Amino acid sequence: MSDATAKKEERRKFQAIRGTRDLLPPETALWNRVEQTSHEVFSTFGYGEIRLPIFEQTELFARSIGIDTDVVSKEMYSWVEGWEDANFAIFREWSMKRDPESAQVLRFMGPLRASKPREKRDLGPLSQNTYMTLDGVETIARFKYRVALMDVLELQDAGMAYQQQGKAMPQLLLVTVPGTIPEGMESFAAKANVTLEKIHIDDFEPPQLLALRPEATASVCRAYIEHNMQQLPQPVKLYYTGPMFRRERPQKGRYRQFYQIGAEILGGTDAPAIDAEVIEMLMTFFDKVGLQGATLYINSIGHNAENCRRGYVAKLKSALEKVKDKLGPDSQRRIDTNPLRVLDSKLESEQPIIAKLPHIADHLCDECKTHYAAVKRQLELRGVLYQENWRLVRGLDYYMRTTFEITAPGLGSQNAVCGGGRYDGLVELLGGPPTKGIGFAIGEDRLILSLQESGKAKLAQGRDVYIAWMGERAYATAIRAAKDLRKAGFSVELPPAEQKFGKALGQADKLGAKYALILGDNEVSEALWTLKTLADGTQQKLTEPDLLQFLRNQKRVSS
Ligand code: ATP
Ligand code: MG
């Protein structure tokens, strides 16, 4: 490496990963205010906070969100944990059985290096071919959790490569734990002359497929089941805040790490009042944080039965088939995979076509129709304004009846700040008892953007008081003053070193301080402190208690 490159390497700058970002002051004060408001409002509705892990088993999300959604199929950050540990455990157990004395089997990596034994820790991945001599017989082996047909084929190939070098066909060995062997594997291996050895391991820890959470509803349901919350008074009302992760194309209002504030009501009944109250709480929250121009859309998607949604979906499907060649590729695909999702389409050219499709409201069963009417009446009783949007759907079977979405201005096409709905089948799907459920998730990033766009985001002010001090004696007083003012709730800047008053006042200005408290020898000996109001430059002399009282009064007036 040349000196210049080395220097460049050294100076390498790190940046936040695409789609993630730092939230900085003063903006974080707004985030805090929003979250604080959620704590306050939600607790007045009887909700308790749940704090959840940020990663879970991939399977939990795959099941709850659905394998054929974008979120699960393309956007999840998932990884395997403990794969090589599991493979190594299989190898270790196997070699102990072979050679309990030393628990060592000589292993080699790769035919070209076959003469060079390696250290155990340096063996390379065990799921790859391992070359060894077993009781004098050349052997190619794999030690693997969850073997696949591919392993058999690759072992066979490696054996043949041996033969091509003029050597005898080695022994081929595939070692795994019982219970993970796919159907047809045994006979497939036998035909290929691969010995499939199953060994049992006590306390075997299988590798896990884990994922960063793309949303939190599944985790809340998992926790409800895991902690037997169905034994608590029902319904259980929980809310959460925190980051979610989806590998989407980053743009305004769409990030790969974003934040949600959400709530779920689990258990009890599906009384329409519950749906209405969740929505009332949401609108109260949006009102309290100062979101302007929010629009609430509601719909009912019925339930998963022939006389209700399934019947509608069949009609929708045949209507879509008739206009198939006028639809874009995504919608064409969805006719088969998930026809309801076609209604979600934002493609301009499809809008007139979608407008003519059958409406679900005309196909709801009597119970769902009654439920929907009651939700609307309950919203009216609560003074919640709504608009109906028959195209508001959720593509998953366990979603039912009420769905809702809230949009806000200033966000371009990413204008949904909240989505929610009823999901009575979800807890059961995740292995719990039949449980009613409804919830929502607010996109906090978008909410903040909308607040900022509307100028409603009063940024946190600078300091209340900047203490300009000069001289040792004044410094002692300044420290005491800072302590007392902070105790009284004022934000105070106490410079760590003496500055000329002019410089100190300039600094106070830059920090956006409201007042400068000037403490010099005179002030200390007279016990009269100088307080300068920075906005208009006026000055007054006050005793310590008067000063505190004055600031308190000012604060009361301004808040
Ligand atoms: P969209 O249609 O905008 O992609 P979604 O249907 O994927 O939203 P939900 O899974 O219902 O969204 O999540 C609820 C809310 O979370 C959305 O209304 C939105 O405000 C927010 N949200 C979803 N994905 C992102 C993201 N990648 N970045 C920022 N906020 C997001
Ligand atoms: Mg999305």
mmCIF file with all atom_site columns, C-alpha atoms in Angstrom, residues 364-528:
data_model
loop_
_atom_site.group_PDB
_atom_site.id
_atom_site.type_symbol
_atom_site.label_atom_id
_atom_site.label_alt_id
_atom_site.label_comp_id
_atom_site.label_asym_id
_atom_site.label_entity_id
_atom_site.label_seq_id
_atom_site.pdbx_PDB_ins_code
_atom_site.Cartn_x
_atom_site.Cartn_y
_atom_site.Cartn_z
_atom_site.occupancy
_atom_site.B_iso_or_equiv
_atom_site.pdbx_formal_charge
_atom_site.auth_seq_id
_atom_site.auth_comp_id
_atom_site.auth_asym_id
_atom_site.auth_atom_id
_atom_site.pdbx_PDB_model_num
ATOM 1   C CA . LEU A 1 364 ? -70.827 -7.973  3.544  1.00 0.00 ? 364 LEU A CA 1
ATOM 2   C CA . CYS A 1 365 ? -72.750 -10.557 5.564  1.00 0.00 ? 365 CYS A CA 1
ATOM 3   C CA . ASP A 1 366 ? -75.446 -9.254  7.912  1.00 0.00 ? 366 ASP A CA 1
ATOM 4   C CA . GLU A 1 367 ? -73.289 -9.391  11.050 1.00 0.00 ? 367 GLU A CA 1
ATOM 5   C CA . CYS A 1 368 ? -70.413 -7.542  9.436  1.00 0.00 ? 368 CYS A CA 1
ATOM 6   C CA . LYS A 1 369 ? -72.796 -4.970  7.965  1.00 0.00 ? 369 LYS A CA 1
ATOM 7   C CA . THR A 1 370 ? -74.333 -4.367  11.394 1.00 0.00 ? 370 THR A CA 1
ATOM 8   C CA . HIS A 1 371 ? -70.904 -4.172  13.005 1.00 0.00 ? 371 HIS A CA 1
ATOM 9   C CA . TYR A 1 372 ? -69.722 -1.599  10.473 1.00 0.00 ? 372 TYR A CA 1
ATOM 10  C CA . ALA A 1 373 ? -72.837 0.531   10.861 1.00 0.00 ? 373 ALA A CA 1
ATOM 11  C CA . ALA A 1 374 ? -72.394 0.449   14.623 1.00 0.00 ? 374 ALA A CA 1
ATOM 12  C CA . VAL A 1 375 ? -68.727 1.481   14.378 1.00 0.00 ? 375 VAL A CA 1
ATOM 13  C CA . LYS A 1 376 ? -69.771 4.509   12.332 1.00 0.00 ? 376 LYS A CA 1
ATOM 14  C CA . ARG A 1 377 ? -72.510 5.417   14.794 1.00 0.00 ? 377 ARG A CA 1
ATOM 15  C CA . GLN A 1 378 ? -70.072 5.047   17.676 1.00 0.00 ? 378 GLN A CA 1
ATOM 16  C CA . LEU A 1 379 ? -67.598 7.339   15.923 1.00 0.00 ? 379 LEU A CA 1
ATOM 17  C CA . GLU A 1 380 ? -70.332 9.933   15.488 1.00 0.00 ? 380 GLU A CA 1
ATOM 18  C CA . LEU A 1 381 ? -71.233 9.677   19.179 1.00 0.00 ? 381 LEU A CA 1
ATOM 19  C CA . ARG A 1 382 ? -67.603 10.465  19.938 1.00 0.00 ? 382 ARG A CA 1
ATOM 20  C CA . GLY A 1 383 ? -67.510 13.388  17.537 1.00 0.00 ? 383 GLY A CA 1
ATOM 21  C CA . VAL A 1 384 ? -64.891 11.718  15.346 1.00 0.00 ? 384 VAL A CA 1
ATOM 22  C CA . LEU A 1 385 ? -65.074 12.828  11.693 1.00 0.00 ? 385 LEU A CA 1
ATOM 23  C CA . TYR A 1 386 ? -64.391 10.150  9.122  1.00 0.00 ? 386 TYR A CA 1
ATOM 24  C CA . GLN A 1 387 ? -64.546 9.448   5.430  1.00 0.00 ? 387 GLN A CA 1
ATOM 25  C CA . GLU A 1 388 ? -65.378 6.073   4.012  1.00 0.00 ? 388 GLU A CA 1
ATOM 26  C CA . ASN A 1 389 ? -62.921 4.574   1.576  1.00 0.00 ? 389 ASN A CA 1
ATOM 27  C CA . TRP A 1 390 ? -64.057 1.301   0.079  1.00 0.00 ? 390 TRP A CA 1
ATOM 28  C CA . ARG A 1 391 ? -60.576 0.711   -1.330 1.00 0.00 ? 391 ARG A CA 1
ATOM 29  C CA . LEU A 1 392 ? -58.937 0.513   2.078  1.00 0.00 ? 392 LEU A CA 1
ATOM 30  C CA . VAL A 1 393 ? -58.028 -3.160  2.432  1.00 0.00 ? 393 VAL A CA 1
ATOM 31  C CA . ARG A 1 394 ? -55.587 -5.431  4.157  1.00 0.00 ? 394 ARG A CA 1
ATOM 32  C CA . GLY A 1 395 ? -54.449 -8.391  2.160  1.00 0.00 ? 395 GLY A CA 1
ATOM 33  C CA . LEU A 1 396 ? -54.354 -11.008 4.897  1.00 0.00 ? 396 LEU A CA 1
ATOM 34  C CA . ASP A 1 397 ? -56.988 -13.553 5.852  1.00 0.00 ? 397 ASP A CA 1
ATOM 35  C CA . TYR A 1 398 ? -57.041 -12.822 9.548  1.00 0.00 ? 398 TYR A CA 1
ATOM 36  C CA . TYR A 1 399 ? -57.742 -9.116  9.050  1.00 0.00 ? 399 TYR A CA 1
ATOM 37  C CA . MET A 1 400 ? -61.429 -8.512  9.331  1.00 0.00 ? 400 MET A CA 1
ATOM 38  C CA . ARG A 1 401 ? -64.118 -5.903  9.594  1.00 0.00 ? 401 ARG A CA 1
ATOM 39  C CA . THR A 1 402 ? -62.806 -2.481  10.561 1.00 0.00 ? 402 THR A CA 1
ATOM 40  C CA . THR A 1 403 ? -59.785 -1.111  8.722  1.00 0.00 ? 403 THR A CA 1
ATOM 41  C CA . PHE A 1 404 ? -58.636 2.487   8.930  1.00 0.00 ? 404 PHE A CA 1
ATOM 42  C CA . GLU A 1 405 ? -55.932 4.812   7.751  1.00 0.00 ? 405 GLU A CA 1
ATOM 43  C CA . ILE A 1 406 ? -55.031 8.396   8.539  1.00 0.00 ? 406 ILE A CA 1
ATOM 44  C CA . THR A 1 407 ? -53.351 10.688  6.070  1.00 0.00 ? 407 THR A CA 1
ATOM 45  C CA . ALA A 1 408 ? -51.671 14.000  6.749  1.00 0.00 ? 408 ALA A CA 1
ATOM 46  C CA . PRO A 1 409 ? -50.618 16.908  4.500  1.00 0.00 ? 409 PRO A CA 1
ATOM 47  C CA . GLY A 1 410 ? -47.080 17.815  3.478  1.00 0.00 ? 410 GLY A CA 1
ATOM 48  C CA . LEU A 1 411 ? -45.890 14.283  2.825  1.00 0.00 ? 411 LEU A CA 1
ATOM 49  C CA . GLY A 1 412 ? -46.207 13.815  -0.928 1.00 0.00 ? 412 GLY A CA 1
ATOM 50  C CA . SER A 1 413 ? -47.199 10.318  -1.900 1.00 0.00 ? 413 SER A CA 1
ATOM 51  C CA . GLN A 1 414 ? -46.082 8.869   1.452  1.00 0.00 ? 414 GLN A CA 1
ATOM 52  C CA . ASN A 1 415 ? -49.024 10.527  3.149  1.00 0.00 ? 415 ASN A CA 1
ATOM 53  C CA . ALA A 1 416 ? -50.279 7.685   5.374  1.00 0.00 ? 416 ALA A CA 1
ATOM 54  C CA . VAL A 1 417 ? -49.312 8.467   8.952  1.00 0.00 ? 417 VAL A CA 1
ATOM 55  C CA . CYS A 1 418 ? -51.230 5.617   10.495 1.00 0.00 ? 418 CYS A CA 1
ATOM 56  C CA . GLY A 1 419 ? -52.711 2.296   9.510  1.00 0.00 ? 419 GLY A CA 1
ATOM 57  C CA . GLY A 1 420 ? -54.811 -0.048  11.552 1.00 0.00 ? 420 GLY A CA 1
ATOM 58  C CA . GLY A 1 421 ? -57.474 -2.658  11.694 1.00 0.00 ? 421 GLY A CA 1
ATOM 59  C CA . ARG A 1 422 ? -59.145 -5.585  13.374 1.00 0.00 ? 422 ARG A CA 1
ATOM 60  C CA . TYR A 1 423 ? -57.361 -8.949  13.270 1.00 0.00 ? 423 TYR A CA 1
ATOM 61  C CA . ASP A 1 424 ? -59.406 -11.444 15.272 1.00 0.00 ? 424 ASP A CA 1
ATOM 62  C CA . GLY A 1 425 ? -57.595 -14.514 13.919 1.00 0.00 ? 425 GLY A CA 1
ATOM 63  C CA . LEU A 1 426 ? -54.002 -13.495 14.531 1.00 0.00 ? 426 LEU A CA 1
ATOM 64  C CA . VAL A 1 427 ? -53.371 -14.677 18.096 1.00 0.00 ? 427 VAL A CA 1
ATOM 65  C CA . GLU A 1 428 ? -54.777 -18.080 17.209 1.00 0.00 ? 428 GLU A CA 1
ATOM 66  C CA . LEU A 1 429 ? -52.627 -18.228 14.094 1.00 0.00 ? 429 LEU A CA 1
ATOM 67  C CA . LEU A 1 430 ? -49.597 -17.700 16.335 1.00 0.00 ? 430 LEU A CA 1
ATOM 68  C CA . GLY A 1 431 ? -50.538 -20.591 18.572 1.00 0.00 ? 431 GLY A CA 1
ATOM 69  C CA . GLY A 1 432 ? -52.681 -18.842 21.192 1.00 0.00 ? 432 GLY A CA 1
ATOM 70  C CA . PRO A 1 433 ? -56.346 -19.158 22.141 1.00 0.00 ? 433 PRO A CA 1
ATOM 71  C CA . PRO A 1 434 ? -59.025 -17.579 19.895 1.00 0.00 ? 434 PRO A CA 1
ATOM 72  C CA . THR A 1 435 ? -58.662 -13.888 20.721 1.00 0.00 ? 435 THR A CA 1
ATOM 73  C CA . LYS A 1 436 ? -60.208 -10.708 19.399 1.00 0.00 ? 436 LYS A CA 1
ATOM 74  C CA . GLY A 1 437 ? -57.720 -8.064  18.372 1.00 0.00 ? 437 GLY A CA 1
ATOM 75  C CA . ILE A 1 438 ? -57.521 -4.597  16.921 1.00 0.00 ? 438 ILE A CA 1
ATOM 76  C CA . GLY A 1 439 ? -54.666 -2.138  16.667 1.00 0.00 ? 439 GLY A CA 1
ATOM 77  C CA . PHE A 1 440 ? -52.853 0.565   14.762 1.00 0.00 ? 440 PHE A CA 1
ATOM 78  C CA . ALA A 1 441 ? -49.363 1.753   13.986 1.00 0.00 ? 441 ALA A CA 1
ATOM 79  C CA . ILE A 1 442 ? -48.443 5.409   13.552 1.00 0.00 ? 442 ILE A CA 1
ATOM 80  C CA . GLY A 1 443 ? -45.450 6.233   11.368 1.00 0.00 ? 443 GLY A CA 1
ATOM 81  C CA . GLU A 1 444 ? -43.631 8.591   13.715 1.00 0.00 ? 444 GLU A CA 1
ATOM 82  C CA . ASP A 1 445 ? -41.150 9.818   11.087 1.00 0.00 ? 445 ASP A CA 1
ATOM 83  C CA . ARG A 1 446 ? -43.996 10.935  8.837  1.00 0.00 ? 446 ARG A CA 1
ATOM 84  C CA . LEU A 1 447 ? -45.936 12.466  11.696 1.00 0.00 ? 447 LEU A CA 1
ATOM 85  C CA . ILE A 1 448 ? -42.877 14.557  12.603 1.00 0.00 ? 448 ILE A CA 1
ATOM 86  C CA . LEU A 1 449 ? -42.351 15.553  8.956  1.00 0.00 ? 449 LEU A CA 1
ATOM 87  C CA . SER A 1 450 ? -45.943 16.706  8.709  1.00 0.00 ? 450 SER A CA 1
ATOM 88  C CA . LEU A 1 451 ? -45.666 18.706  11.939 1.00 0.00 ? 451 LEU A CA 1
ATOM 89  C CA . GLN A 1 452 ? -42.513 20.355  10.621 1.00 0.00 ? 452 GLN A CA 1
ATOM 90  C CA . GLU A 1 453 ? -44.069 21.139  7.243  1.00 0.00 ? 453 GLU A CA 1
ATOM 91  C CA . SER A 1 454 ? -47.038 22.836  8.842  1.00 0.00 ? 454 SER A CA 1
ATOM 92  C CA . GLY A 1 455 ? -44.736 24.950  10.987 1.00 0.00 ? 455 GLY A CA 1
ATOM 93  C CA . LYS A 1 456 ? -46.409 23.397  14.003 1.00 0.00 ? 456 LYS A CA 1
ATOM 94  C CA . ALA A 1 457 ? -43.146 22.010  15.206 1.00 0.00 ? 457 ALA A CA 1
ATOM 95  C CA . LYS A 1 458 ? -42.094 24.624  17.703 1.00 0.00 ? 458 LYS A CA 1
ATOM 96  C CA . LEU A 1 459 ? -38.442 23.776  18.054 1.00 0.00 ? 459 LEU A CA 1
ATOM 97  C CA . ALA A 1 460 ? -37.129 23.610  21.539 1.00 0.00 ? 460 ALA A CA 1
ATOM 98  C CA . GLN A 1 461 ? -35.913 27.036  22.606 1.00 0.00 ? 461 GLN A CA 1
ATOM 99  C CA . GLY A 1 462 ? -32.288 27.610  23.429 1.00 0.00 ? 462 GLY A CA 1
ATOM 100 C CA . ARG A 1 463 ? -31.325 28.115  27.066 1.00 0.00 ? 463 ARG A CA 1
ATOM 101 C CA . ASP A 1 464 ? -33.475 30.050  29.469 1.00 0.00 ? 464 ASP A CA 1
ATOM 102 C CA . VAL A 1 465 ? -30.512 31.642  31.200 1.00 0.00 ? 465 VAL A CA 1
ATOM 103 C CA . TYR A 1 466 ? -26.892 32.156  30.255 1.00 0.00 ? 466 TYR A CA 1
ATOM 104 C CA . ILE A 1 467 ? -24.725 33.047  33.239 1.00 0.00 ? 467 ILE A CA 1
ATOM 105 C CA . ALA A 1 468 ? -22.038 35.563  32.329 1.00 0.00 ? 468 ALA A CA 1
ATOM 106 C CA . TRP A 1 469 ? -19.601 35.631  35.229 1.00 0.00 ? 469 TRP A CA 1
ATOM 107 C CA . MET A 1 470 ? -16.246 37.277  35.915 1.00 0.00 ? 470 MET A CA 1
ATOM 108 C CA . GLY A 1 471 ? -13.910 36.733  38.835 1.00 0.00 ? 471 GLY A CA 1
ATOM 109 C CA . GLU A 1 472 ? -13.372 33.957  41.365 1.00 0.00 ? 472 GLU A CA 1
ATOM 110 C CA . ARG A 1 473 ? -15.938 35.214  43.861 1.00 0.00 ? 473 ARG A CA 1
ATOM 111 C CA . ALA A 1 474 ? -18.576 35.618  41.174 1.00 0.00 ? 474 ALA A CA 1
ATOM 112 C CA . TYR A 1 475 ? -17.838 32.124  39.914 1.00 0.00 ? 475 TYR A CA 1
ATOM 113 C CA . ALA A 1 476 ? -18.769 30.558  43.255 1.00 0.00 ? 476 ALA A CA 1
ATOM 114 C CA . THR A 1 477 ? -22.039 32.492  43.193 1.00 0.00 ? 477 THR A CA 1
ATOM 115 C CA . ALA A 1 478 ? -22.617 31.533  39.562 1.00 0.00 ? 478 ALA A CA 1
ATOM 116 C CA . ILE A 1 479 ? -22.287 27.841  40.381 1.00 0.00 ? 479 ILE A CA 1
ATOM 117 C CA . ARG A 1 480 ? -24.810 28.207  43.176 1.00 0.00 ? 480 ARG A CA 1
ATOM 118 C CA . ALA A 1 481 ? -27.166 30.233  40.973 1.00 0.00 ? 481 ALA A CA 1
ATOM 119 C CA . ALA A 1 482 ? -26.961 27.613  38.215 1.00 0.00 ? 482 ALA A CA 1
ATOM 120 C CA . LYS A 1 483 ? -27.796 24.890  40.689 1.00 0.00 ? 483 LYS A CA 1
ATOM 121 C CA . ASP A 1 484 ? -30.827 26.749  42.079 1.00 0.00 ? 484 ASP A CA 1
ATOM 122 C CA . LEU A 1 485 ? -32.153 27.756  38.662 1.00 0.00 ? 485 LEU A CA 1
ATOM 123 C CA . ARG A 1 486 ? -31.815 24.219  37.283 1.00 0.00 ? 486 ARG A CA 1
ATOM 124 C CA . LYS A 1 487 ? -33.546 22.874  40.346 1.00 0.00 ? 487 LYS A CA 1
ATOM 125 C CA . ALA A 1 488 ? -36.407 25.260  39.584 1.00 0.00 ? 488 ALA A CA 1
ATOM 126 C CA . GLY A 1 489 ? -36.607 23.769  36.094 1.00 0.00 ? 489 GLY A CA 1
ATOM 127 C CA . PHE A 1 490 ? -34.780 26.379  34.017 1.00 0.00 ? 490 PHE A CA 1
ATOM 128 C CA . SER A 1 491 ? -32.281 25.416  31.380 1.00 0.00 ? 491 SER A CA 1
ATOM 129 C CA . VAL A 1 492 ? -29.016 27.105  32.264 1.00 0.00 ? 492 VAL A CA 1
ATOM 130 C CA . GLU A 1 493 ? -25.696 27.495  30.517 1.00 0.00 ? 493 GLU A CA 1
ATOM 131 C CA . LEU A 1 494 ? -22.759 28.091  32.848 1.00 0.00 ? 494 LEU A CA 1
ATOM 132 C CA . PRO A 1 495 ? -19.580 28.727  30.847 1.00 0.00 ? 495 PRO A CA 1
ATOM 133 C CA . PRO A 1 496 ? -16.664 26.706  32.201 1.00 0.00 ? 496 PRO A CA 1
ATOM 134 C CA . ALA A 1 497 ? -14.121 29.510  31.919 1.00 0.00 ? 497 ALA A CA 1
ATOM 135 C CA . GLU A 1 498 ? -14.139 33.234  32.551 1.00 0.00 ? 498 GLU A CA 1
ATOM 136 C CA . GLN A 1 499 ? -15.054 35.376  29.541 1.00 0.00 ? 499 GLN A CA 1
ATOM 137 C CA . LYS A 1 500 ? -15.250 39.090  28.964 1.00 0.00 ? 500 LYS A CA 1
ATOM 138 C CA . PHE A 1 501 ? -18.883 40.168  29.368 1.00 0.00 ? 501 PHE A CA 1
ATOM 139 C CA . GLY A 1 502 ? -19.123 41.202  25.705 1.00 0.00 ? 502 GLY A CA 1
ATOM 140 C CA . LYS A 1 503 ? -18.012 37.804  24.513 1.00 0.00 ? 503 LYS A CA 1
ATOM 141 C CA . ALA A 1 504 ? -20.280 36.050  27.012 1.00 0.00 ? 504 ALA A CA 1
ATOM 142 C CA . LEU A 1 505 ? -23.320 38.005  25.798 1.00 0.00 ? 505 LEU A CA 1
ATOM 143 C CA . GLY A 1 506 ? -22.480 37.158  22.192 1.00 0.00 ? 506 GLY A CA 1
ATOM 144 C CA . GLN A 1 507 ? -22.324 33.504  23.158 1.00 0.00 ? 507 GLN A CA 1
ATOM 145 C CA . ALA A 1 508 ? -25.671 33.760  24.967 1.00 0.00 ? 508 ALA A CA 1
ATOM 146 C CA . ASP A 1 509 ? -27.194 35.209  21.800 1.00 0.00 ? 509 ASP A CA 1
ATOM 147 C CA . LYS A 1 510 ? -25.833 32.400  19.629 1.00 0.00 ? 510 LYS A CA 1
ATOM 148 C CA . LEU A 1 511 ? -27.312 29.802  21.940 1.00 0.00 ? 511 LEU A CA 1
ATOM 149 C CA . GLY A 1 512 ? -30.696 31.493  21.726 1.00 0.00 ? 512 GLY A CA 1
ATOM 150 C CA . ALA A 1 513 ? -30.772 32.218  25.461 1.00 0.00 ? 513 ALA A CA 1
ATOM 151 C CA . LYS A 1 514 ? -33.669 34.323  26.709 1.00 0.00 ? 514 LYS A CA 1
ATOM 152 C CA . TYR A 1 515 ? -31.802 35.940  29.580 1.00 0.00 ? 515 TYR A CA 1
ATOM 153 C CA . ALA A 1 516 ? -28.241 36.614  30.555 1.00 0.00 ? 516 ALA A CA 1
ATOM 154 C CA . LEU A 1 517 ? -27.555 36.656  34.264 1.00 0.00 ? 517 LEU A CA 1
ATOM 155 C CA . ILE A 1 518 ? -24.572 38.937  34.775 1.00 0.00 ? 518 ILE A CA 1
ATOM 156 C CA . LEU A 1 519 ? -22.460 38.238  37.833 1.00 0.00 ? 519 LEU A CA 1
ATOM 157 C CA . GLY A 1 520 ? -19.377 40.332  38.561 1.00 0.00 ? 520 GLY A CA 1
ATOM 158 C CA . ASP A 1 521 ? -17.724 41.627  41.719 1.00 0.00 ? 521 ASP A CA 1
ATOM 159 C CA . ASN A 1 522 ? -20.304 44.414  42.073 1.00 0.00 ? 522 ASN A CA 1
ATOM 160 C CA . GLU A 1 523 ? -23.285 42.111  41.854 1.00 0.00 ? 523 GLU A CA 1
ATOM 161 C CA . VAL A 1 524 ? -21.844 39.761  44.437 1.00 0.00 ? 524 VAL A CA 1
ATOM 162 C CA . SER A 1 525 ? -20.959 42.428  46.971 1.00 0.00 ? 525 SER A CA 1
ATOM 163 C CA . GLU A 1 526 ? -24.248 44.335  46.534 1.00 0.00 ? 526 GLU A CA 1
ATOM 164 C CA . ALA A 1 527 ? -26.244 41.056  46.466 1.00 0.00 ? 527 ALA A CA 1
ATOM 165 C CA . LEU A 1 528 ? -28.123 42.549  43.524 1.00 0.00 ? 528 LEU A CA 1
#
